[in-house]
Coordinates of C-alpha atoms and ligand atoms in Angstrom, one line a residue:
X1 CA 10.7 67.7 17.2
X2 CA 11.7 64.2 15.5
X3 CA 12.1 64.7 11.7
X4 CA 9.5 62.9 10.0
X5 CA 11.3 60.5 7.5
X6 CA 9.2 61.3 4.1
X7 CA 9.4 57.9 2.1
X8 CA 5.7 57.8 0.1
X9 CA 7.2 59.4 -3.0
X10 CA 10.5 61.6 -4.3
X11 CA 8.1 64.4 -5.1
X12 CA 8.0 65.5 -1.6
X13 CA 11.2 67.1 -2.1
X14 CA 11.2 71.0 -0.8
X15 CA 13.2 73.3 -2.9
X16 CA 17.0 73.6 -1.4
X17 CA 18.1 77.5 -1.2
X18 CA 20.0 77.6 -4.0
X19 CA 17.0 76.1 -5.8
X20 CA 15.4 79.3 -4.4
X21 CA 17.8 82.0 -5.2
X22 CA 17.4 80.9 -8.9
X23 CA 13.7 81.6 -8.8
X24 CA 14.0 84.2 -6.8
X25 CA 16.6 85.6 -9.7
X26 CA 14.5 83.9 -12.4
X27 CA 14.0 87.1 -15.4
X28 CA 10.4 86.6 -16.5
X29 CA 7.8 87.5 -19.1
X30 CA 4.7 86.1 -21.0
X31 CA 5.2 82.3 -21.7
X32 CA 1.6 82.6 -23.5
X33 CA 3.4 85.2 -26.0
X34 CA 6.5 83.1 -25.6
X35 CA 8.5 85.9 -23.7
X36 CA 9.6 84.8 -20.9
X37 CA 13.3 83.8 -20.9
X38 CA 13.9 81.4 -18.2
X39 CA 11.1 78.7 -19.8
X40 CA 12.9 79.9 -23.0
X41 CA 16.3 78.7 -21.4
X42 CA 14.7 75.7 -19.5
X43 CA 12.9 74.5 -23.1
X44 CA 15.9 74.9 -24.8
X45 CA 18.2 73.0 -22.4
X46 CA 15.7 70.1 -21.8
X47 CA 15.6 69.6 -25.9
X48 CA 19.2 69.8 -26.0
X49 CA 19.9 67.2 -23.0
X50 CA 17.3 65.2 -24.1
X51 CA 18.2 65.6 -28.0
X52 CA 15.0 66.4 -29.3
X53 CA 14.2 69.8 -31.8
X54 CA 12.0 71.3 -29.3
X55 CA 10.4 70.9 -25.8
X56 CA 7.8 72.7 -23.5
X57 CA 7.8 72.9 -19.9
X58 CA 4.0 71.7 -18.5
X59 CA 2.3 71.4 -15.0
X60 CA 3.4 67.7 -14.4
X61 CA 3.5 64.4 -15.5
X62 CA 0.4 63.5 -16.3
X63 CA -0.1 66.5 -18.4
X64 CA 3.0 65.8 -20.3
X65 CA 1.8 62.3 -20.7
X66 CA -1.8 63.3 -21.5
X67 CA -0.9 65.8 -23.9
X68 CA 1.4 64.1 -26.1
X69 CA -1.3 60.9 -26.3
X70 CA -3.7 63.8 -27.4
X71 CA -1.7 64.8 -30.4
X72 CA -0.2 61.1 -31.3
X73 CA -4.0 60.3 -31.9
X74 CA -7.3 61.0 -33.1
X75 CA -10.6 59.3 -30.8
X76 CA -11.3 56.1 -31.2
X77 CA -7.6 55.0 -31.6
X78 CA -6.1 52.4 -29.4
X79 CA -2.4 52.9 -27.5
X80 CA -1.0 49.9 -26.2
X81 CA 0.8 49.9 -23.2
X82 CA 2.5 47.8 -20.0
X83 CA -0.4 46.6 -17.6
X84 CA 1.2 48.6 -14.6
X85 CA 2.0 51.5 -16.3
X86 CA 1.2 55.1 -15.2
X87 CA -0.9 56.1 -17.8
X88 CA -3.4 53.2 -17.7
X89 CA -3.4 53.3 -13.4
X90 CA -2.6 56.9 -12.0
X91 CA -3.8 59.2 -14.8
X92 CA -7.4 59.3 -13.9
X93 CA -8.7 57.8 -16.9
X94 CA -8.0 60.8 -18.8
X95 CA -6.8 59.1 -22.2
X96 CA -10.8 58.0 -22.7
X97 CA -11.5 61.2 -21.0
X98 CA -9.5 63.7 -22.4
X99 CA -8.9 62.1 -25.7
X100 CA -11.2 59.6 -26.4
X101 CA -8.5 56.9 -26.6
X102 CA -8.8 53.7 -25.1
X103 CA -5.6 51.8 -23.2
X104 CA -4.9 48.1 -24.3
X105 CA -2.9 46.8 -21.4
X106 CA -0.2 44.0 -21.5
X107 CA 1.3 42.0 -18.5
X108 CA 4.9 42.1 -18.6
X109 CA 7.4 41.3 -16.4
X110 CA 9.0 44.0 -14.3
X111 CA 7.3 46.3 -16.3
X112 CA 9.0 45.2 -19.7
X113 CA 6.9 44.0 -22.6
X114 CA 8.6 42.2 -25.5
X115 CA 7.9 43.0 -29.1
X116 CA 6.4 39.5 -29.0
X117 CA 3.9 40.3 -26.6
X118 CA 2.9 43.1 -28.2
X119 CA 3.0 42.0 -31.8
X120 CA -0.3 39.8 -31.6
X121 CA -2.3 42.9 -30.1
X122 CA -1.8 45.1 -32.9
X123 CA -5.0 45.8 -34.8
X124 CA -4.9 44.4 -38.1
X125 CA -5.5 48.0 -40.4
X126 CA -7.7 46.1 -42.7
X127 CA -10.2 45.9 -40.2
X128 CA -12.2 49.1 -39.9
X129 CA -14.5 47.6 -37.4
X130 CA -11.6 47.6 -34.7
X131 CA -9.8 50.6 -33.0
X132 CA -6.9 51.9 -34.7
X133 CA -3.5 50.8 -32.8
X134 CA -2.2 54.2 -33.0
X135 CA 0.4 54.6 -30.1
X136 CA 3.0 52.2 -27.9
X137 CA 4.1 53.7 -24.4
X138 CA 7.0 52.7 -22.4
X139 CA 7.7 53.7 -19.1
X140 CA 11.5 54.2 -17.7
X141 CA 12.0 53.3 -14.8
X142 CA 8.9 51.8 -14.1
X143 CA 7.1 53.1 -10.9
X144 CA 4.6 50.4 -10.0
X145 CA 7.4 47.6 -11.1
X146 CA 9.7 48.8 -8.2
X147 CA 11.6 51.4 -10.1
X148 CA 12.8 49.0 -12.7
X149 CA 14.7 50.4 -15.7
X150 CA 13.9 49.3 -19.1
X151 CA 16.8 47.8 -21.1
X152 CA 17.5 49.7 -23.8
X153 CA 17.9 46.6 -26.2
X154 CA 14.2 45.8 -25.6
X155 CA 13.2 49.8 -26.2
X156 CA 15.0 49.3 -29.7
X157 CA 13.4 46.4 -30.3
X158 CA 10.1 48.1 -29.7
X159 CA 10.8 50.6 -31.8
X160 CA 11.4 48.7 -34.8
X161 CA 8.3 47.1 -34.0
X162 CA 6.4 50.3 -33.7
X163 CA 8.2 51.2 -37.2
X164 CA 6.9 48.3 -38.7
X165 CA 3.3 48.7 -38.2
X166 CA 3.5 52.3 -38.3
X167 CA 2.8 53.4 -34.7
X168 CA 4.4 56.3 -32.8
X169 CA 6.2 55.6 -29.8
X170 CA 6.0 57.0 -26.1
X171 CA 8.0 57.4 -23.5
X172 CA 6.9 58.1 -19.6
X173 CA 10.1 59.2 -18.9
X174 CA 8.7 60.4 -15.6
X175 CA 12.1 59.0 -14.0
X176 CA 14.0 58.6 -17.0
X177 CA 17.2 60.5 -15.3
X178 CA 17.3 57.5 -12.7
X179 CA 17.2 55.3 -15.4
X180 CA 20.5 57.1 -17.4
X181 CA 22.0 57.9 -14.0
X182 CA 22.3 54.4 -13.0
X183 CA 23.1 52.8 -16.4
X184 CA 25.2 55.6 -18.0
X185 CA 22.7 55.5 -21.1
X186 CA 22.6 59.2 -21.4
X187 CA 19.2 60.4 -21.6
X188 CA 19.6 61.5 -25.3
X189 CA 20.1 57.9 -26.4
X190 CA 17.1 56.9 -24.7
X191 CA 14.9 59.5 -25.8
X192 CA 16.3 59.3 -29.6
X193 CA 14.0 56.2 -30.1
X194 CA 10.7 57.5 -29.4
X195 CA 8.8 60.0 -30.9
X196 CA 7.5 61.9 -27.4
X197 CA 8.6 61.9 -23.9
X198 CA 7.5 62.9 -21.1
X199 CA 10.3 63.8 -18.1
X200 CA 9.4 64.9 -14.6
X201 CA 11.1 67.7 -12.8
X202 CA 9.4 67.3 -9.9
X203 CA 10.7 63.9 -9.1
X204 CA 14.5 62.8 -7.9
X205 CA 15.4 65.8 -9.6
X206 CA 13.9 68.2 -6.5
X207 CA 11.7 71.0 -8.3
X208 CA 8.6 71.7 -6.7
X209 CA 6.6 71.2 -10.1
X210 CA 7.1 71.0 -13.6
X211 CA 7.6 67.9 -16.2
X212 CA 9.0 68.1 -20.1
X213 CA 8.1 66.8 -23.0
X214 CA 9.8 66.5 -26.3
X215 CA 10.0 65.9 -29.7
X216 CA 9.7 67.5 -33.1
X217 CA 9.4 71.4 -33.8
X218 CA 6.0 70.4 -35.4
X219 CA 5.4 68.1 -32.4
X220 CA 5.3 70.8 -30.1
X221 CA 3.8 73.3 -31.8
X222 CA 0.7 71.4 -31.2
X223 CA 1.7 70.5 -27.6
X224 CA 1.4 74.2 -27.2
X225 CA -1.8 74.9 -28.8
X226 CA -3.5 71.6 -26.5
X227 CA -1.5 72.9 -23.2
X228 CA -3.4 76.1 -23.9
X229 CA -7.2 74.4 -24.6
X230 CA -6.3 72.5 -21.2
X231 CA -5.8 75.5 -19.7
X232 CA -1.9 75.2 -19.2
X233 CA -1.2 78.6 -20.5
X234 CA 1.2 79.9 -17.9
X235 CA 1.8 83.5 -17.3
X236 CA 5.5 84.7 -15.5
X237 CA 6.3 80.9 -15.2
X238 CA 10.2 81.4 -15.5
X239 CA 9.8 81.9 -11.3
X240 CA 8.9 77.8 -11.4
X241 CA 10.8 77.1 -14.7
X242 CA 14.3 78.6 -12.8
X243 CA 13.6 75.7 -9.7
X244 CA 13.5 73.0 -13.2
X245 CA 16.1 74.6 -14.8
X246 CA 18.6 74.6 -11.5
X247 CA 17.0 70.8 -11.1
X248 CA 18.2 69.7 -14.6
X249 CA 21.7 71.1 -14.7
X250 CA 22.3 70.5 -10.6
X251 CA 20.5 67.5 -9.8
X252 CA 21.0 64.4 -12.3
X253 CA 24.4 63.2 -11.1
X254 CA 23.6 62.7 -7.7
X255 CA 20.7 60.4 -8.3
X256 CA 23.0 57.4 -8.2
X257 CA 23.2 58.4 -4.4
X258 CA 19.5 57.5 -3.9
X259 CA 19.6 54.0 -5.3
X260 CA 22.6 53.6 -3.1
X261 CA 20.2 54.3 -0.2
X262 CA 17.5 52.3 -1.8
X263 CA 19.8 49.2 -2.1
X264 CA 21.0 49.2 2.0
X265 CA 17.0 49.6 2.6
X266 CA 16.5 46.7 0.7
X267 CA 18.7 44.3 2.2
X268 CA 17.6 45.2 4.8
X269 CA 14.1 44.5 4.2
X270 CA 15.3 41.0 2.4
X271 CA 17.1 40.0 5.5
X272 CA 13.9 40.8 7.3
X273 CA 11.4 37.0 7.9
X274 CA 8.6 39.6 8.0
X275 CA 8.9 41.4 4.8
X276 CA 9.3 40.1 1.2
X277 CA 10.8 42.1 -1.3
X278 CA 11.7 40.6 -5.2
X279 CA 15.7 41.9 -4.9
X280 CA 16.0 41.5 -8.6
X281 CA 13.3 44.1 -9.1
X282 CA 15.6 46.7 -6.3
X283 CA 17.1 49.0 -9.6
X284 CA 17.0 52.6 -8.7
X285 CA 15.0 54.6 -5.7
X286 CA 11.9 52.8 -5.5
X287 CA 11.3 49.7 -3.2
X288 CA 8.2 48.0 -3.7
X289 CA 7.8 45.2 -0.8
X290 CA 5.0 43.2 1.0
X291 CA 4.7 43.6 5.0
X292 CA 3.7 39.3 5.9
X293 CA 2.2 39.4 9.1
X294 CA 0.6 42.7 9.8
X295 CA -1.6 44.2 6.4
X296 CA -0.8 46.8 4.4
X297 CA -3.2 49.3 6.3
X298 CA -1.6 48.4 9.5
X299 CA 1.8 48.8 8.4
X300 CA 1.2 52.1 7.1
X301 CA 0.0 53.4 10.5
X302 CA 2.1 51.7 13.1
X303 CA 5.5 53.0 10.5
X304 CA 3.6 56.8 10.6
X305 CA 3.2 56.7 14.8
X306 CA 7.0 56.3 14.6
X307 CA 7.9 59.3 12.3
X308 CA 8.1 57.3 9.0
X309 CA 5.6 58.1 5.7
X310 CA 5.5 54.7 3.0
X311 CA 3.3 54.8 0.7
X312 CA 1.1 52.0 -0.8
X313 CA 2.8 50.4 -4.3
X314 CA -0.1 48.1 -5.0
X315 CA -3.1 46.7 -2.8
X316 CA -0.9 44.4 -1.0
X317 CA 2.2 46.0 -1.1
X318 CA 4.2 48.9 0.2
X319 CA 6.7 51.1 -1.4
X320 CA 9.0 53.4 -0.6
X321 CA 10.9 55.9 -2.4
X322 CA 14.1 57.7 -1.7
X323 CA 15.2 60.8 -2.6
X324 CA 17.6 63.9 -2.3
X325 CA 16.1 65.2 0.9
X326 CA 16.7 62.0 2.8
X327 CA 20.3 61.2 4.4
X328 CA 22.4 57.9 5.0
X329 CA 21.1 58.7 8.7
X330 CA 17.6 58.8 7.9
X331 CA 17.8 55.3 6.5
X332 CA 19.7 53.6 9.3
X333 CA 16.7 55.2 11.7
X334 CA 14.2 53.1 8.8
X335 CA 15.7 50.1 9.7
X336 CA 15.2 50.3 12.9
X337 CA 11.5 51.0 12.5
X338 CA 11.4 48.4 10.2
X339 CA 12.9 46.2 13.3
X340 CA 10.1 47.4 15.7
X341 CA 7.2 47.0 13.2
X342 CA 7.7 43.6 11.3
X343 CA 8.8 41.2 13.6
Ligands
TLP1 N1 3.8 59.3 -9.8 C1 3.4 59.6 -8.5 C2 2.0 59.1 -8.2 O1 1.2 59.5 -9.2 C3 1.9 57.6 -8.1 C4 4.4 59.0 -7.5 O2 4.4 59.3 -6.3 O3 5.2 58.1 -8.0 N2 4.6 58.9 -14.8 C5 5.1 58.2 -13.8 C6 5.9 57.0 -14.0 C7 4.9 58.6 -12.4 O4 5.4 57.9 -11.4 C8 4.2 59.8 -12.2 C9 3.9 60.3 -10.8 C10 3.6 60.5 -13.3 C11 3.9 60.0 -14.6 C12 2.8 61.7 -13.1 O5 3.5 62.8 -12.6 P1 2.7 64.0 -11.9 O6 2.4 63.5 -10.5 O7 3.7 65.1 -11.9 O8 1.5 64.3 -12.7

């Protein structure tokens, strides 16, 4: 049978064996007491690499997200973040819902907002009558902007800004190893700006599930007693923690190959009359483009009859997403489809 060319999202990576033998391998014990070693060892490393005093491993990205807004704030409070941003689109409403937070959304461009775009939305802390601008989130590389990465000048610049007015500072570092993979910026310099971030796992990096999230010792001492309340107490979760572990220390480096992918994809869909795709926006491994003659729906089944998954990036847009289980080959056989679909 054809292999089906899997381009809706780099978490439908399988686990490669060696990625098995470590969790096959993985020691365990209690991570509710604390006891198991491999999270110990996966915790440990993640802080390290990411150069924060502590870290916990949690189901996934929206729980990392989710429970650091939950500590950052108390209900009621405001966090102000990029319009196409994760947490205000894919999370399910769960900062009203899990919080009692509400999201005050900015349109930036490429999914960068300026400290003077945000300035004017910051609640004045005189007025009591108002929510309480409590938290800004950035999000590196930005999913729905087409994988863009955020310059770090701009994240300083935030940050002072944040200072300033006394806000902590969040980072949906979902795909932050893209980000430092592509740039150089190691993740550490990245991550020392903000006060929490959130890093997925289960992403380019190719473990079947896990994200990270960072910050102080105090920090995450509540992160673990709200993981728990939400009922992310894991048991002998050094079997899945070995797969992150393996991810982080295996997987990082070769990221760079999956923008190279993404970039002869794109051309190829800039060179193509029936697509449209903003070039300047083609960063990492996410391609968000517009099919022009057929719609969205269309485009979705006619590329699936002919062994090729895309996903949908907004309403009227597609996206596609490479990652480490697709091959140089497997891209050249996407241009073709492309060929046959949008013409
Ligand atoms: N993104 C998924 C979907 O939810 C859209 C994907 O296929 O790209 N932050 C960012 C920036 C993300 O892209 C995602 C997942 C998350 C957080 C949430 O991670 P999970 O899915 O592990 O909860």
């Amino acid at each position: 049978m054809e292999k089906i060319i899997d381009l809706r999202s780099d978490t439908v990576t399988r686990p490669s064996a060696e990625m098995r033998k470590a969790m096959f391998e993985a020691e365990v014990g209690d991570d509710v007491f604390k006891e198991d070693p491999t999270v110990n060892k996966l915790e440990k490393y993640a802080a390290e690499l990411l150069g924060k005093e502590a870290a916990l491993y949690v189901a996934s990205g929206v729980m990392g997200n989710q429970i650091c807004l939950n500590v950052l704030t108390n209900p009621g409070d405001e966090v102000i973040c990029e319009a196409d941003s994760h947490i205000f689109n894919y999370e399910s409403g769960s900062p009203a819902a899990l919080s009692g937070i509400q999201m005050l959304p900015i349109h930036g461009s490429r999914g960068v907002i300026t400290p003077a775009q945000v300035e004017p939305f910051i609640r004045p802390s005189s007025a009591y009558y108002m929510p309480r601008t409590k938290v800004l989130e950035v999000e590196n590389t930005h999913n729905r902007a087409g994988g863009t990465i955020h310059p770090i000048e701009n994240i300083i610049e935030l940050k002072r800004l944040a200072k300033k007015y006394n806000l902590y500072y969040h980072l949906d570092g979902a795909r932050i190893w893209n980000a430092s993979a592509e740039t150089g910026v190691p993740v550490s310099e990245y991550a020392s700006h903000f006060d929490s971030v959130s890093c997925c796992l289960s992403k380019g990096l190719g473990a079947p599930v896990g994200s990270i999230i960072a910050g102080t010792k105090d920090f995450i001492k509540e992160a673990f007693r709200v993981r728990k309340a939400w009922g992310g107490g894991m048991r002998q979760l050094g079997i899945i923690a070995a797969a992150g572990l393996y991810a982080l220390q295996n997987n990082r480096e070769r990221l760079k190959e999956d923008h190279e992918k993404a970039r002869i994809l794109a051309k190829a869909i800039n060179e193509n009359p029936a697509l449209e795709i903003d070039m300047s926006s083609v960063q990492t491994n996410i391609l968000i483009f517009k099919p022009l003659k057929i719609s969205v729906e269309d485009a979705l089944k006619r590329t699936r009859e002919k062994g090729l998954l895309l996903s949908v990036g907004k309403i009227d847009s597609l996206r596609a997403i490479t990652h480490l289980d697709i091959s140089f080959d497997d891209i050249e056989k996407t241009k073709k489809i492309f060929e046959e679909v949008f013409k």
